[in-house]
Amino acid sequence: MISLHEGGVYLVRGTELIPEKERDRVKALTGREADRAAAKKETIAYSILQAHNTSDDMEHLKLRFDSMASHDITFVGIVQTAKASGMERFPIPYVLTNCHNTLCAVGGTINEDDHMFGLSAAKKYGGIYVPPHIAVIHQYMREQMAGCGQMILGSDSHTRYGALGTMAVGEGGGELVKQLLRDTYDVAYPEVVAIYLDGAPKPGTGPQDIALAIIAAVFKNGYVKNKVMEFVGPGVASMTTDYRNGVDVMTTETTCLTSVWRTDEDTRAYLAKHHREEAYRELAPGEVAYYDGCVYVDLSTVKPMIALPFHPSNAYEIDELKANLTDILREVEVQARKVSGKKAEFTLLDKVKDGELMVQQAVIAGCAGGTYSNLMEAAQALKGKSCGCDEFSLAVYPSSQPVFADLVKKGAVSDLMDAGAIVRTAFCGPCFGAGDTPSNNGLSIRHTTRNFPNREGSKPGSGQMAAVALMDARSIAATAANKGRLTSAWEMDGWDQVPEYDFDDSSYRNRVYSGFGEGDGGRELVYGPNIKDWPRMSPLADDILLKVCAKIMDPVTTTDELIPSGETSSYRSNPLGLAEFTLSRRDPEYVARAKEVDRLERMRSQETADAEVEGEEDLRAVFRQIRNIPGSRQIQPRDVEIGSMIYAVKPGDGSAREQAASCQRVLGGLANICKEYATKRYRSNVINWGMLPFQTEEEPEFQVGDYIYVPGIRKALDGDLKGIAAYVIKGGREALAAKDACVKELRLYMADMTAEEREIVKAGCLINYNRNRQKG
């Protein structure tokens, strides 16, 4: 079904795959020798990256994007940061959508206050403002902004428009701020992996099925991590662009950097339908293109899939799950106990009735599920049928008002509603736990983007837990027709009868504020009482003392665990208010520990620092140990910056939101230590918020409450970032009891950082760095 090539491949004339070890075949087909360096430049990705690179060095890219997008969980912080850094206008089209805090149902007026802030920012700086319920962020960008050969940067991790020939990147807000200040997105030239599509999907197989099959094949082995996925091959033509969009948005779950597809007449037709035919141009690999790897996908063999909790890569064919129901579900229950920390119970085996798995809830929504073709096929499958009047429920969210309107005109909405489905407006909430939270111990099947632990709104610490399995809209509709009995779309007939989509942009013309290039700098931003400025952050000292405030030994730690989504959404514009939720689902004691460290640092920074710090019994013992380290005998507390630190094996899988890092920083965080960062974007967020992105190959023998002393860190930032000496000092009773040296050396390092990134960390955060540049 899917196979991964070992090593690189040549793609000849867009159809012939030749492994690098068989490179002589290239000459046989083309009459010329295979030249890897030249063939690397024949990928679609190379041409787009070259066109957007502002430097002459293609190995170290400095990219500027054509446009940007943010939603109402992130745009307030981004605008506030850019404003504090001296921004006077939006230099490129910047779309502010309101699809996450849409409902304004929690916290009084504060969500709508964020929306009014966004509208005032669009008017002041010249932006594009999409009001609540009009469109989810990625559907709007597909319909109105993406185009062939473009690059778009977004503050949502699922910023993916590759099916329209756009290389789009989801990043933390700091990277968007840089673009607003006309700085660049700096990244080493990425490897490019061919996703070679062959054949055609069978009726009933949807884009989510294709996506889950690919994710299952590449996620765990890191085959495409931080690389570009370039979709090529004859199978591309077997899919409509709307279908391709559904596959493409899920590439985020592979941990790739970005994606791009070859374009064709269907791409042109899609753009023309959306009144933007001028945005089309043909994109295809050159005659001989070289790829650093290749994922071969025979589309005709992909069956309806299900990704069980708690990751999109935990994917099975639905038929395979049914054949091994007890064994597979038991494995998920074991994982659930680990996820909940035994504070809540989640079971699946009790949901098996007469050999069939019964689910309690279904949702088709957002940028992945709420597209026209997905919902039309679901409506046709449910026409004249019933979801039943028991516990099973189905909710449907069209991805935009134009999609919703055409479904209404074609009768699909009434077909869904008549079957018992609830049809709602464009909203991303079911993707991150702000809508349709299942009942306790409930299983929800969803055509959305993610099924990470507790992302659907669970609170294991309060004894409440549910879970999500990802499926395609077609199989969800088939399951709904069977009143919650898990059903593959292949068990039904009548697929692929989708009528042509008719796009009407009346709702956009009548409601979207389009003000790019028309900003009025004299306008005031509209603030609500929950919108707060970023607190002051100090520059990095020469020597630092880190207190270990959390230690997470899970194989992967997601951004949803670092800062949960859902109920926290109302505080996204309030840095200190939001920080109270940091690690709340993973380590509820973290915030109190970090605040205590921050108290020590504030005390240290005062004139009476030495006496005050030495007055803390634990710290006095720690500094006694530090003075036993060679070269540190004369060290004084006032010279050593104190901050909190988190250790995680592999942090950062998941959403792009920078609050996973900024919340640590506003609580006084100075560093992360890990074996590996799950994504580039989380590491970028750590850096942009002025924290040190340490890594270590050693097993962490330190514990929560211990200290790590790192002398000469500013000097280390000027070096090769390798072999950074650090010292573990036991905290608490062990430190107090130790009379002689009780110090263990720890070797840290940091992966390469650009000159600008090093200066950002020295400055204490991106805001400080930009302020310093203005003063200079």
PDB file of N, CA and C in Angstrom, residues 61 158 287 427 499 523-524 545 731 751 758 772:
ATOM      1  N   LEU A  61      18.523  29.739   4.292  1.00  0.00           N
ATOM      2  CA  LEU A  61      17.479  30.561   3.693  1.00  0.00           C
ATOM      3  C   LEU A  61      17.050  31.686   4.637  1.00  0.00           C
ATOM      4  N   HIS A 158      -1.648  23.987  11.389  1.00  0.00           N
ATOM      5  CA  HIS A 158      -2.179  23.359  10.177  1.00  0.00           C
ATOM      6  C   HIS A 158      -2.222  24.328   8.995  1.00  0.00           C
ATOM      7  N   GLU A 287      12.651  17.892 -15.730  1.00  0.00           N
ATOM      8  CA  GLU A 287      12.785  16.601 -16.424  1.00  0.00           C
ATOM      9  C   GLU A 287      13.424  15.555 -15.522  1.00  0.00           C
ATOM     10  N   PHE A 427     -16.359  26.799  12.730  1.00  0.00           N
ATOM     11  CA  PHE A 427     -15.791  26.873  14.074  1.00  0.00           C
ATOM     12  C   PHE A 427     -14.746  25.776  14.206  1.00  0.00           C
ATOM     13  N   PRO A 499     -22.188  16.610  -6.715  1.00  0.00           N
ATOM     14  CA  PRO A 499     -22.474  17.640  -7.713  1.00  0.00           C
ATOM     15  C   PRO A 499     -21.435  18.755  -7.657  1.00  0.00           C
ATOM     16  N   ARG A 523      -5.701  55.665  14.296  1.00  0.00           N
ATOM     17  CA  ARG A 523      -6.723  54.950  15.062  1.00  0.00           C
ATOM     18  C   ARG A 523      -6.124  54.333  16.321  1.00  0.00           C
ATOM     19  N   GLU A 524      -6.972  54.176  17.312  1.00  0.00           N
ATOM     20  CA  GLU A 524      -6.555  53.527  18.545  1.00  0.00           C
ATOM     21  C   GLU A 524      -6.974  52.060  18.513  1.00  0.00           C
ATOM     22  N   LEU A 545      21.358  29.961  37.042  1.00  0.00           N
ATOM     23  CA  LEU A 545      21.041  28.847  37.925  1.00  0.00           C
ATOM     24  C   LEU A 545      19.604  28.433  37.637  1.00  0.00           C
ATOM     25  N   GLY A 731      18.923  19.700  45.291  1.00  0.00           N
ATOM     26  CA  GLY A 731      18.186  20.683  46.064  1.00  0.00           C
ATOM     27  C   GLY A 731      17.590  20.067  47.315  1.00  0.00           C
ATOM     28  N   ALA A 751      21.495  22.801  19.342  1.00  0.00           N
ATOM     29  CA  ALA A 751      21.615  22.700  17.889  1.00  0.00           C
ATOM     30  C   ALA A 751      21.875  24.093  17.325  1.00  0.00           C
ATOM     31  N   ARG A 758      20.685  33.847  18.441  1.00  0.00           N
ATOM     32  CA  ARG A 758      21.569  33.952  19.601  1.00  0.00           C
ATOM     33  C   ARG A 758      21.380  35.298  20.302  1.00  0.00           C
ATOM     34  N   ASN A 772      16.021  46.868  21.404  1.00  0.00           N
ATOM     35  CA  ASN A 772      17.452  47.192  21.408  1.00  0.00           C
ATOM     36  C   ASN A 772      17.908  47.661  20.036  1.00  0.00           C
TER      37      ASN A 772
END
